[in-house]
PDB file of N, CA and C in Angstrom:
ATOM      1  N   UNK A   1       1.378  -1.152   0.131  1.00 68.00           N
ATOM      2  CA  UNK A   1      -0.633  -0.285  -0.028  1.00 68.00           C
ATOM      3  C   UNK A   1       1.075   1.142   0.011  1.00 68.00           C
ATOM      4  N   UNK A   2       0.474   1.123  -1.378  1.00 89.00           N
ATOM      5  CA  UNK A   2       1.308   3.373  -0.633  1.00 89.00           C
ATOM      6  C   UNK A   2       0.746   4.166  -0.486  1.00 89.00           C
ATOM      7  N   UNK A   3       0.707   4.953   0.640  1.00 96.00           N
ATOM      8  CA  UNK A   3      -0.009   5.880   0.908  1.00 96.00           C
ATOM      9  C   UNK A   3       1.019   7.799   1.045  1.00 96.00           C
ATOM     10  N   UNK A   4      -0.342   8.829   0.301  1.00 96.00           N
ATOM     11  CA  UNK A   4       0.495  10.178  -0.065  1.00 96.00           C
ATOM     12  C   UNK A   4      -0.312  10.575   0.302  1.00 96.00           C
ATOM     13  N   UNK A   5       0.449  12.066   0.623  1.00 96.00           N
ATOM     14  CA  UNK A   5      -0.077  13.768   1.347  1.00 96.00           C
ATOM     15  C   UNK A   5      -1.417  14.108   0.420  1.00 96.00           C
ATOM     16  N   UNK A   6      -2.544  13.917   0.578  1.00 97.00           N
ATOM     17  CA  UNK A   6      -3.144  14.791   0.210  1.00 97.00           C
ATOM     18  C   UNK A   6      -3.881  15.629   0.361  1.00 97.00           C
ATOM     19  N   UNK A   7      -3.422  17.391  -0.306  1.00 97.00           N
ATOM     20  CA  UNK A   7      -3.800  18.435   0.331  1.00 97.00           C
ATOM     21  C   UNK A   7      -4.893  18.997  -0.930  1.00 97.00           C
ATOM     22  N   UNK A   8      -6.220  19.640   0.536  1.00 97.00           N
ATOM     23  CA  UNK A   8      -7.448  20.372  -0.596  1.00 97.00           C
ATOM     24  C   UNK A   8      -7.061  21.789   0.287  1.00 97.00           C
ATOM     25  N   UNK A   9      -6.549  22.638  -0.655  1.00 97.00           N
ATOM     26  CA  UNK A   9      -6.249  23.695  -0.034  1.00 97.00           C
ATOM     27  C   UNK A   9      -5.237  24.196   1.354  1.00 97.00           C
ATOM     28  N   UNK A  10      -6.763  24.699   2.251  1.00 97.00           N
ATOM     29  CA  UNK A  10      -5.548  24.338   3.220  1.00 97.00           C
ATOM     30  C   UNK A  10      -5.532  23.952   3.921  1.00 97.00           C
ATOM     31  N   UNK A  11      -6.848  22.130   4.031  1.00 98.00           N
ATOM     32  CA  UNK A  11      -6.943  21.349   4.635  1.00 98.00           C
ATOM     33  C   UNK A  11      -6.380  19.966   3.982  1.00 98.00           C
ATOM     34  N   UNK A  12      -5.249  19.430   4.831  1.00 98.00           N
ATOM     35  CA  UNK A  12      -4.727  17.764   4.617  1.00 98.00           C
ATOM     36  C   UNK A  12      -5.802  16.871   5.262  1.00 98.00           C
ATOM     37  N   UNK A  13      -5.917  15.608   4.285  1.00 98.00           N
ATOM     38  CA  UNK A  13      -6.798  14.382   4.683  1.00 98.00           C
ATOM     39  C   UNK A  13      -5.276  13.149   5.971  1.00 98.00           C
ATOM     40  N   UNK A  14      -6.199  13.363   7.458  1.00 98.00           N
ATOM     41  CA  UNK A  14      -5.527  12.447   8.100  1.00 98.00           C
ATOM     42  C   UNK A  14      -6.642  10.921   7.835  1.00 98.00           C
ATOM     43  N   UNK A  15      -5.740   9.757   7.357  1.00 98.00           N
ATOM     44  CA  UNK A  15      -5.633   9.085   7.496  1.00 98.00           C
ATOM     45  C   UNK A  15      -6.143   7.723   8.148  1.00 98.00           C
ATOM     46  N   UNK A  16      -5.030   8.801   9.458  1.00 97.00           N
ATOM     47  CA  UNK A  16      -5.596   7.560  10.979  1.00 97.00           C
ATOM     48  C   UNK A  16      -6.578   8.478  11.451  1.00 97.00           C
ATOM     49  N   UNK A  17      -7.464   8.926  10.964  1.00 97.00           N
ATOM     50  CA  UNK A  17      -8.513   9.869  11.492  1.00 97.00           C
ATOM     51  C   UNK A  17     -10.123   9.664  10.787  1.00 97.00           C
ATOM     52  N   UNK A  18      -9.395   9.788  10.108  1.00 97.00           N
ATOM     53  CA  UNK A  18     -11.146   9.583   8.871  1.00 97.00           C
ATOM     54  C   UNK A  18     -11.353  10.820   8.107  1.00 97.00           C
ATOM     55  N   UNK A  19     -10.820  11.630   8.436  1.00 98.00           N
ATOM     56  CA  UNK A  19     -11.049  13.182   7.750  1.00 98.00           C
ATOM     57  C   UNK A  19     -10.271  14.417   7.056  1.00 98.00           C
ATOM     58  N   UNK A  20     -10.950  15.238   6.753  1.00 98.00           N
ATOM     59  CA  UNK A  20      -9.629  16.611   7.018  1.00 98.00           C
ATOM     60  C   UNK A  20      -9.794  17.042   7.638  1.00 98.00           C
ATOM     61  N   UNK A  21      -8.325  18.045   8.589  1.00 98.00           N
ATOM     62  CA  UNK A  21      -7.617  18.623   8.926  1.00 98.00           C
ATOM     63  C   UNK A  21      -6.566  19.921   9.152  1.00 98.00           C
ATOM     64  N   UNK A  22      -7.266  21.238   8.922  1.00 98.00           N
ATOM     65  CA  UNK A  22      -6.674  22.254   9.169  1.00 98.00           C
ATOM     66  C   UNK A  22      -5.460  22.352   8.881  1.00 98.00           C
ATOM     67  N   UNK A  23      -4.562  23.181   8.095  1.00 96.00           N
ATOM     68  CA  UNK A  23      -3.133  22.362   7.529  1.00 96.00           C
ATOM     69  C   UNK A  23      -2.708  22.935   8.837  1.00 96.00           C
ATOM     70  N   UNK A  24      -2.379  22.515   9.305  1.00 95.00           N
ATOM     71  CA  UNK A  24      -0.597  23.714  10.225  1.00 95.00           C
ATOM     72  C   UNK A  24       0.104  22.876   9.848  1.00 95.00           C
ATOM     73  N   UNK A  25       1.810  23.657  10.359  1.00 94.00           N
ATOM     74  CA  UNK A  25       3.333  23.672  10.096  1.00 94.00           C
ATOM     75  C   UNK A  25       3.104  21.870  11.227  1.00 94.00           C
ATOM     76  N   UNK A  26       2.640  21.834  12.333  1.00 94.00           N
ATOM     77  CA  UNK A  26       2.622  20.224  12.907  1.00 94.00           C
ATOM     78  C   UNK A  26       1.729  19.548  12.353  1.00 94.00           C
ATOM     79  N   UNK A  27       0.718  19.491  11.810  1.00 95.00           N
ATOM     80  CA  UNK A  27       0.117  18.636  11.289  1.00 95.00           C
ATOM     81  C   UNK A  27       0.182  18.267   9.629  1.00 95.00           C
ATOM     82  N   UNK A  28       1.465  19.388   9.348  1.00 96.00           N
ATOM     83  CA  UNK A  28       1.725  18.872   7.421  1.00 96.00           C
ATOM     84  C   UNK A  28       2.687  17.868   8.104  1.00 96.00           C
ATOM     85  N   UNK A  29       3.702  18.319   9.463  1.00 95.00           N
ATOM     86  CA  UNK A  29       4.960  17.256   9.396  1.00 95.00           C
ATOM     87  C   UNK A  29       4.375  15.971  10.508  1.00 95.00           C
ATOM     88  N   UNK A  30       3.179  16.189  10.793  1.00 96.00           N
ATOM     89  CA  UNK A  30       2.896  14.992  11.733  1.00 96.00           C
ATOM     90  C   UNK A  30       1.791  14.075  10.593  1.00 96.00           C
ATOM     91  N   UNK A  31       1.726  14.607   9.339  1.00 97.00           N
ATOM     92  CA  UNK A  31       0.719  13.890   7.781  1.00 97.00           C
ATOM     93  C   UNK A  31       1.127  12.875   7.318  1.00 97.00           C
ATOM     94  N   UNK A  32       3.309  13.496   7.341  1.00 96.00           N
ATOM     95  CA  UNK A  32       3.546  13.137   5.787  1.00 96.00           C
ATOM     96  C   UNK A  32       4.758  12.153   6.228  1.00 96.00           C
ATOM     97  N   UNK A  33       4.960  12.009   8.261  1.00 97.00           N
ATOM     98  CA  UNK A  33       5.933  10.931   9.120  1.00 97.00           C
ATOM     99  C   UNK A  33       4.607   9.891   8.624  1.00 97.00           C
ATOM    100  N   UNK A  34       3.550   9.672   9.038  1.00 98.00           N
ATOM    101  CA  UNK A  34       2.450   9.475   9.095  1.00 98.00           C
ATOM    102  C   UNK A  34       2.487   7.307   7.412  1.00 98.00           C
ATOM    103  N   UNK A  35       2.686   9.201   6.340  1.00 98.00           N
ATOM    104  CA  UNK A  35       3.104   8.243   4.924  1.00 98.00           C
ATOM    105  C   UNK A  35       4.705   7.919   4.695  1.00 98.00           C
ATOM    106  N   UNK A  36       5.636   7.650   5.507  1.00 97.00           N
ATOM    107  CA  UNK A  36       6.975   7.534   5.819  1.00 97.00           C
ATOM    108  C   UNK A  36       7.316   6.065   6.515  1.00 97.00           C
ATOM    109  N   UNK A  37       5.736   6.186   6.887  1.00 98.00           N
ATOM    110  CA  UNK A  37       5.868   5.065   8.388  1.00 98.00           C
ATOM    111  C   UNK A  37       4.912   4.369   7.462  1.00 98.00           C
ATOM    112  N   UNK A  38       3.678   4.760   6.828  1.00 98.00           N
ATOM    113  CA  UNK A  38       3.595   3.677   5.944  1.00 98.00           C
ATOM    114  C   UNK A  38       4.378   3.160   4.482  1.00 98.00           C
ATOM    115  N   UNK A  39       4.670   4.035   4.203  1.00 97.00           N
ATOM    116  CA  UNK A  39       5.254   3.508   2.831  1.00 97.00           C
ATOM    117  C   UNK A  39       7.958   3.388   3.159  1.00 97.00           C
ATOM    118  N   UNK A  40       7.529   3.586   3.966  1.00 97.00           N
ATOM    119  CA  UNK A  40       8.620   2.803   3.741  1.00 97.00           C
ATOM    120  C   UNK A  40       9.665   2.240   5.211  1.00 97.00           C
ATOM    121  N   UNK A  41       8.351   2.363   6.428  1.00 97.00           N
ATOM    122  CA  UNK A  41       9.002   1.760   7.346  1.00 97.00           C
ATOM    123  C   UNK A  41       8.231   0.188   7.112  1.00 97.00           C
ATOM    124  N   UNK A  42       6.848  -0.117   6.498  1.00 97.00           N
ATOM    125  CA  UNK A  42       5.833  -1.261   6.400  1.00 97.00           C
ATOM    126  C   UNK A  42       4.895  -1.771   6.910  1.00 97.00           C
ATOM    127  N   UNK A  43       3.984  -0.331   7.894  1.00 98.00           N
ATOM    128  CA  UNK A  43       3.493  -0.496  10.060  1.00 98.00           C
ATOM    129  C   UNK A  43       2.513  -0.610   8.192  1.00 98.00           C
ATOM    130  N   UNK A  44       1.234   0.105   9.299  1.00 98.00           N
ATOM    131  CA  UNK A  44      -0.241  -0.519   8.998  1.00 98.00           C
ATOM    132  C   UNK A  44      -0.672   0.698   9.126  1.00 98.00           C
ATOM    133  N   UNK A  45      -1.711   1.702   8.181  1.00 98.00           N
ATOM    134  CA  UNK A  45      -2.537   2.647   9.409  1.00 98.00           C
ATOM    135  C   UNK A  45      -3.653   1.311  10.470  1.00 98.00           C
ATOM    136  N   UNK A  46      -3.933   0.484  10.274  1.00 98.00           N
ATOM    137  CA  UNK A  46      -4.346  -0.102  11.226  1.00 98.00           C
ATOM    138  C   UNK A  46      -3.775  -0.690  13.121  1.00 98.00           C
ATOM    139  N   UNK A  47      -2.377  -1.003  13.258  1.00 98.00           N
ATOM    140  CA  UNK A  47      -1.668   0.242  13.854  1.00 98.00           C
ATOM    141  C   UNK A  47      -1.538   0.152  14.826  1.00 98.00           C
ATOM    142  N   UNK A  48      -1.450   1.961  14.173  1.00 98.00           N
ATOM    143  CA  UNK A  48      -1.407   3.445  14.454  1.00 98.00           C
ATOM    144  C   UNK A  48      -2.722   3.689  15.084  1.00 98.00           C
ATOM    145  N   UNK A  49      -2.494   5.536  15.544  1.00 97.00           N
ATOM    146  CA  UNK A  49      -3.458   5.800  15.826  1.00 97.00           C
ATOM    147  C   UNK A  49      -2.618   7.368  16.037  1.00 97.00           C
ATOM    148  N   UNK A  50      -3.671   8.537  15.487  1.00 96.00           N
ATOM    149  CA  UNK A  50      -3.381   9.527  16.179  1.00 96.00           C
ATOM    150  C   UNK A  50      -4.257  10.663  17.874  1.00 96.00           C
ATOM    151  N   UNK A  51      -3.345  11.659  17.698  1.00 91.00           N
ATOM    152  CA  UNK A  51      -3.722  12.146  19.000  1.00 91.00           C
ATOM    153  C   UNK A  51      -4.594  11.495  20.078  1.00 91.00           C
ATOM    154  N   UNK A  52      -3.576  10.364  20.554  1.00 90.00           N
ATOM    155  CA  UNK A  52      -3.864   9.547  21.833  1.00 90.00           C
ATOM    156  C   UNK A  52      -3.605  10.218  23.297  1.00 90.00           C
ATOM    157  N   UNK A  53      -4.933  10.268  24.459  1.00 86.00           N
ATOM    158  CA  UNK A  53      -4.549  10.525  25.209  1.00 86.00           C
ATOM    159  C   UNK A  53      -3.561  10.004  25.958  1.00 86.00           C
ATOM    160  N   UNK A  54      -2.996  10.482  26.606  1.00 77.00           N
ATOM    161  CA  UNK A  54      -2.109   9.676  27.803  1.00 77.00           C
ATOM    162  C   UNK A  54      -2.528   9.741  29.099  1.00 77.00           C
ATOM    163  N   UNK A  55      -2.784   8.301  29.447  1.00 71.00           N
ATOM    164  CA  UNK A  55      -3.123   8.839  30.673  1.00 71.00           C
ATOM    165  C   UNK A  55      -1.944   8.628  32.259  1.00 71.00           C
ATOM    166  N   UNK A  56      -2.909   9.557  33.273  1.00 65.00           N
ATOM    167  CA  UNK A  56      -1.713   9.019  33.898  1.00 65.00           C
ATOM    168  C   UNK A  56      -0.334  10.174  33.899  1.00 65.00           C
ATOM    169  N   UNK A  57      -0.349  11.436  32.895  1.00 58.00           N
ATOM    170  CA  UNK A  57       0.010  12.451  33.213  1.00 58.00           C
ATOM    171  C   UNK A  57       0.446  13.366  33.549  1.00 58.00           C
ATOM    172  N   UNK A  58       1.853  13.282  33.774  1.00 63.00           N
ATOM    173  CA  UNK A  58       1.425  14.752  35.394  1.00 63.00           C
ATOM    174  C   UNK A  58       2.472  16.043  34.062  1.00 63.00           C
ATOM    175  N   UNK A  59       1.828  16.007  33.042  1.00 59.00           N
ATOM    176  CA  UNK A  59       2.148  17.027  32.560  1.00 59.00           C
ATOM    177  C   UNK A  59       1.431  18.504  32.666  1.00 59.00           C
ATOM    178  N   UNK A  60       1.264  19.363  33.158  1.00 61.00           N
ATOM    179  CA  UNK A  60       0.457  20.358  32.853  1.00 61.00           C
ATOM    180  C   UNK A  60      -1.108  20.080  33.772  1.00 61.00           C
ATOM    181  N   UNK A  61      -1.268  20.437  32.780  1.00 62.00           N
ATOM    182  CA  UNK A  61      -3.381  20.058  33.293  1.00 62.00           C
ATOM    183  C   UNK A  61      -3.790  18.188  32.918  1.00 62.00           C
ATOM    184  N   UNK A  62      -2.725  17.490  32.824  1.00 62.00           N
ATOM    185  CA  UNK A  62      -2.245  16.209  32.683  1.00 62.00           C
ATOM    186  C   UNK A  62      -3.730  16.079  31.912  1.00 62.00           C
ATOM    187  N   UNK A  63      -3.483  16.179  30.839  1.00 68.00           N
ATOM    188  CA  UNK A  63      -4.032  16.538  29.718  1.00 68.00           C
ATOM    189  C   UNK A  63      -4.139  15.608  27.804  1.00 68.00           C
ATOM    190  N   UNK A  64      -2.575  15.503  28.714  1.00 79.00           N
ATOM    191  CA  UNK A  64      -1.583  15.765  27.450  1.00 79.00           C
ATOM    192  C   UNK A  64      -1.627  14.077  25.870  1.00 79.00           C
ATOM    193  N   UNK A  65      -1.546  13.865  25.206  1.00 86.00           N
ATOM    194  CA  UNK A  65      -1.659  12.826  23.825  1.00 86.00           C
ATOM    195  C   UNK A  65       0.003  13.017  23.326  1.00 86.00           C
ATOM    196  N   UNK A  66      -0.039  11.742  22.531  1.00 91.00           N
ATOM    197  CA  UNK A  66       0.506  11.468  21.945  1.00 91.00           C
ATOM    198  C   UNK A  66       0.292  11.678  20.093  1.00 91.00           C
ATOM    199  N   UNK A  67       1.388  12.805  19.502  1.00 94.00           N
ATOM    200  CA  UNK A  67       1.463  12.893  18.005  1.00 94.00           C
ATOM    201  C   UNK A  67       0.415  11.768  16.970  1.00 94.00           C
ATOM    202  N   UNK A  68       1.074   9.967  17.368  1.00 97.00           N
ATOM    203  CA  UNK A  68       1.678   9.251  16.401  1.00 97.00           C
ATOM    204  C   UNK A  68       2.044   8.238  17.523  1.00 97.00           C
ATOM    205  N   UNK A  69       1.421   6.476  17.798  1.00 96.00           N
ATOM    206  CA  UNK A  69       0.843   5.415  18.525  1.00 96.00           C
ATOM    207  C   UNK A  69       1.035   5.013  17.754  1.00 96.00           C
ATOM    208  N   UNK A  70       2.458   3.457  17.150  1.00 97.00           N
ATOM    209  CA  UNK A  70       2.533   3.107  16.908  1.00 97.00           C
ATOM    210  C   UNK A  70       2.744   1.432  18.109  1.00 97.00           C
ATOM    211  N   UNK A  71       1.116   0.485  17.011  1.00 97.00           N
ATOM    212  CA  UNK A  71       1.389  -0.906  18.128  1.00 97.00           C
ATOM    213  C   UNK A  71       1.710  -1.755  17.390  1.00 97.00           C
ATOM    214  N   UNK A  72       2.339  -3.353  18.259  1.00 98.00           N
ATOM    215  CA  UNK A  72       3.090  -4.367  17.769  1.00 98.00           C
ATOM    216  C   UNK A  72       2.182  -4.715  15.756  1.00 98.00           C
ATOM    217  N   UNK A  73       0.993  -4.923  16.702  1.00 98.00           N
ATOM    218  CA  UNK A  73      -0.084  -5.214  15.449  1.00 98.00           C
ATOM    219  C   UNK A  73      -1.005  -4.076  15.677  1.00 98.00           C
ATOM    220  N   UNK A  74      -2.178  -5.222  14.783  1.00 98.00           N
ATOM    221  CA  UNK A  74      -3.946  -4.114  15.231  1.00 98.00           C
ATOM    222  C   UNK A  74      -4.272  -4.853  16.392  1.00 98.00           C
ATOM    223  N   UNK A  75      -3.917  -6.537  16.378  1.00 98.00           N
ATOM    224  CA  UNK A  75      -4.180  -6.553  17.934  1.00 98.00           C
ATOM    225  C   UNK A  75      -3.750  -6.278  18.993  1.00 98.00           C
ATOM    226  N   UNK A  76      -2.897  -5.675  18.987  1.00 98.00           N
ATOM    227  CA  UNK A  76      -2.269  -5.555  20.140  1.00 98.00           C
ATOM    228  C   UNK A  76      -2.532  -4.271  20.727  1.00 98.00           C
ATOM    229  N   UNK A  77      -3.331  -3.260  19.351  1.00 96.00           N
ATOM    230  CA  UNK A  77      -3.705  -2.233  19.288  1.00 96.00           C
ATOM    231  C   UNK A  77      -5.693  -2.489  20.403  1.00 96.00           C
ATOM    232  N   UNK A  78      -5.769  -3.522  19.286  1.00 97.00           N
ATOM    233  CA  UNK A  78      -7.230  -3.197  19.631  1.00 97.00           C
ATOM    234  C   UNK A  78      -7.240  -4.174  21.615  1.00 97.00           C
ATOM    235  N   UNK A  79      -6.442  -5.109  21.603  1.00 97.00           N
ATOM    236  CA  UNK A  79      -5.780  -5.026  23.039  1.00 97.00           C
ATOM    237  C   UNK A  79      -5.724  -4.244  24.766  1.00 97.00           C
ATOM    238  N   UNK A  80      -5.847  -2.710  23.641  1.00 93.00           N
ATOM    239  CA  UNK A  80      -4.947  -1.928  24.734  1.00 93.00           C
ATOM    240  C   UNK A  80      -3.648  -1.883  25.214  1.00 93.00           C
ATOM    241  N   UNK A  81      -2.462  -3.041  24.580  1.00 94.00           N
ATOM    242  CA  UNK A  81      -1.733  -3.388  24.857  1.00 94.00           C
ATOM    243  C   UNK A  81      -0.102  -1.677  25.056  1.00 94.00           C
ATOM    244  N   UNK A  82      -0.016  -1.516  25.522  1.00 93.00           N
ATOM    245  CA  UNK A  82       2.083  -1.385  25.032  1.00 93.00           C
ATOM    246  C   UNK A  82       2.391  -1.764  24.331  1.00 93.00           C
ATOM    247  N   UNK A  83       1.983   0.395  23.310  1.00 94.00           N
ATOM    248  CA  UNK A  83       2.493   1.282  21.986  1.00 94.00           C
ATOM    249  C   UNK A  83       3.931  -0.024  22.410  1.00 94.00           C
ATOM    250  N   UNK A  84       4.666   0.148  21.173  1.00 96.00           N
ATOM    251  CA  UNK A  84       5.848  -0.320  20.623  1.00 96.00           C
ATOM    252  C   UNK A  84       6.820   1.412  20.156  1.00 96.00           C
ATOM    253  N   UNK A  85       6.055   2.557  20.423  1.00 96.00           N
ATOM    254  CA  UNK A  85       6.560   2.986  19.237  1.00 96.00           C
ATOM    255  C   UNK A  85       5.847   4.565  19.838  1.00 96.00           C
ATOM    256  N   UNK A  86       5.987   6.043  20.448  1.00 94.00           N
ATOM    257  CA  UNK A  86       5.746   6.991  20.431  1.00 94.00           C
ATOM    258  C   UNK A  86       6.334   7.369  19.805  1.00 94.00           C
ATOM    259  N   UNK A  87       5.255   8.834  19.218  1.00 94.00           N
ATOM    260  CA  UNK A  87       6.588   9.968  17.966  1.00 94.00           C
ATOM    261  C   UNK A  87       5.349  11.641  18.549  1.00 94.00           C
ATOM    262  N   UNK A  88       5.942  11.452  18.304  1.00 91.00           N
ATOM    263  CA  UNK A  88       5.476  13.638  19.101  1.00 91.00           C
ATOM    264  C   UNK A  88       6.247  14.547  17.970  1.00 91.00           C
ATOM    265  N   UNK A  89       5.481  14.729  17.503  1.00 90.00           N
ATOM    266  CA  UNK A  89       5.463  16.091  16.078  1.00 90.00           C
ATOM    267  C   UNK A  89       5.404  17.718  16.297  1.00 90.00           C
ATOM    268  N   UNK A  90       6.949  18.427  16.115  1.00 87.00           N
ATOM    269  CA  UNK A  90       7.618  19.910  16.133  1.00 87.00           C
ATOM    270  C   UNK A  90       6.980  20.314  14.477  1.00 87.00           C
ATOM    271  N   UNK A  91       6.921  21.242  13.855  1.00 81.00           N
ATOM    272  CA  UNK A  91       6.263  22.392  13.042  1.00 81.00           C
ATOM    273  C   UNK A  91       8.230  22.009  12.219  1.00 81.00           C
ATOM    274  N   UNK A  92       8.614  21.711  10.946  1.00 78.00           N
ATOM    275  CA  UNK A  92       9.360  22.053  11.031  1.00 78.00           C
ATOM    276  C   UNK A  92      10.877  23.369  12.285  1.00 78.00           C
ATOM    277  N   UNK A  93      10.683  24.452  11.729  1.00 78.00           N
ATOM    278  CA  UNK A  93      10.865  25.689  12.123  1.00 78.00           C
ATOM    279  C   UNK A  93      11.531  25.393  13.220  1.00 78.00           C
ATOM    280  N   UNK A  94      10.560  24.491  14.259  1.00 74.00           N
ATOM    281  CA  UNK A  94      11.715  24.855  15.404  1.00 74.00           C
ATOM    282  C   UNK A  94      11.995  23.537  15.666  1.00 74.00           C
ATOM    283  N   UNK A  95      13.156  23.745  17.197  1.00 75.00           N
ATOM    284  CA  UNK A  95      14.372  22.803  17.000  1.00 75.00           C
ATOM    285  C   UNK A  95      15.137  23.133  19.090  1.00 75.00           C
ATOM    286  N   UNK A  96      14.896  21.879  18.664  1.00 70.00           N
ATOM    287  CA  UNK A  96      15.445  21.778  20.924  1.00 70.00           C
ATOM    288  C   UNK A  96      17.431  22.721  20.763  1.00 70.00           C
ATOM    289  N   UNK A  97      17.470  22.189  21.300  1.00 65.00           N
ATOM    290  CA  UNK A  97      19.059  22.772  21.412  1.00 65.00           C
ATOM    291  C   UNK A  97      20.218  23.466  22.445  1.00 65.00           C
TER     292      UNK A  97
END
């Protein structure tokens, strides 16, 4: 399966959510990385999720979420087992250092 970015004006399609979102710089990075995860690393959309709420978070309001979460398999995701990868995306212009 090949996954490509779908941009329509100021909106970008989020395949993990099944809908278009406003295309912010961070959203563009997130959707581009999801395409890379599928096309280059062979993960499936069925084993990933977007904007997953983190439980027990001690950040600020306690409402932290992960941009992209990947489980070992679709079955592990459905069983709510621990994910194998958690991704936090930032816009291209944000640097740490």
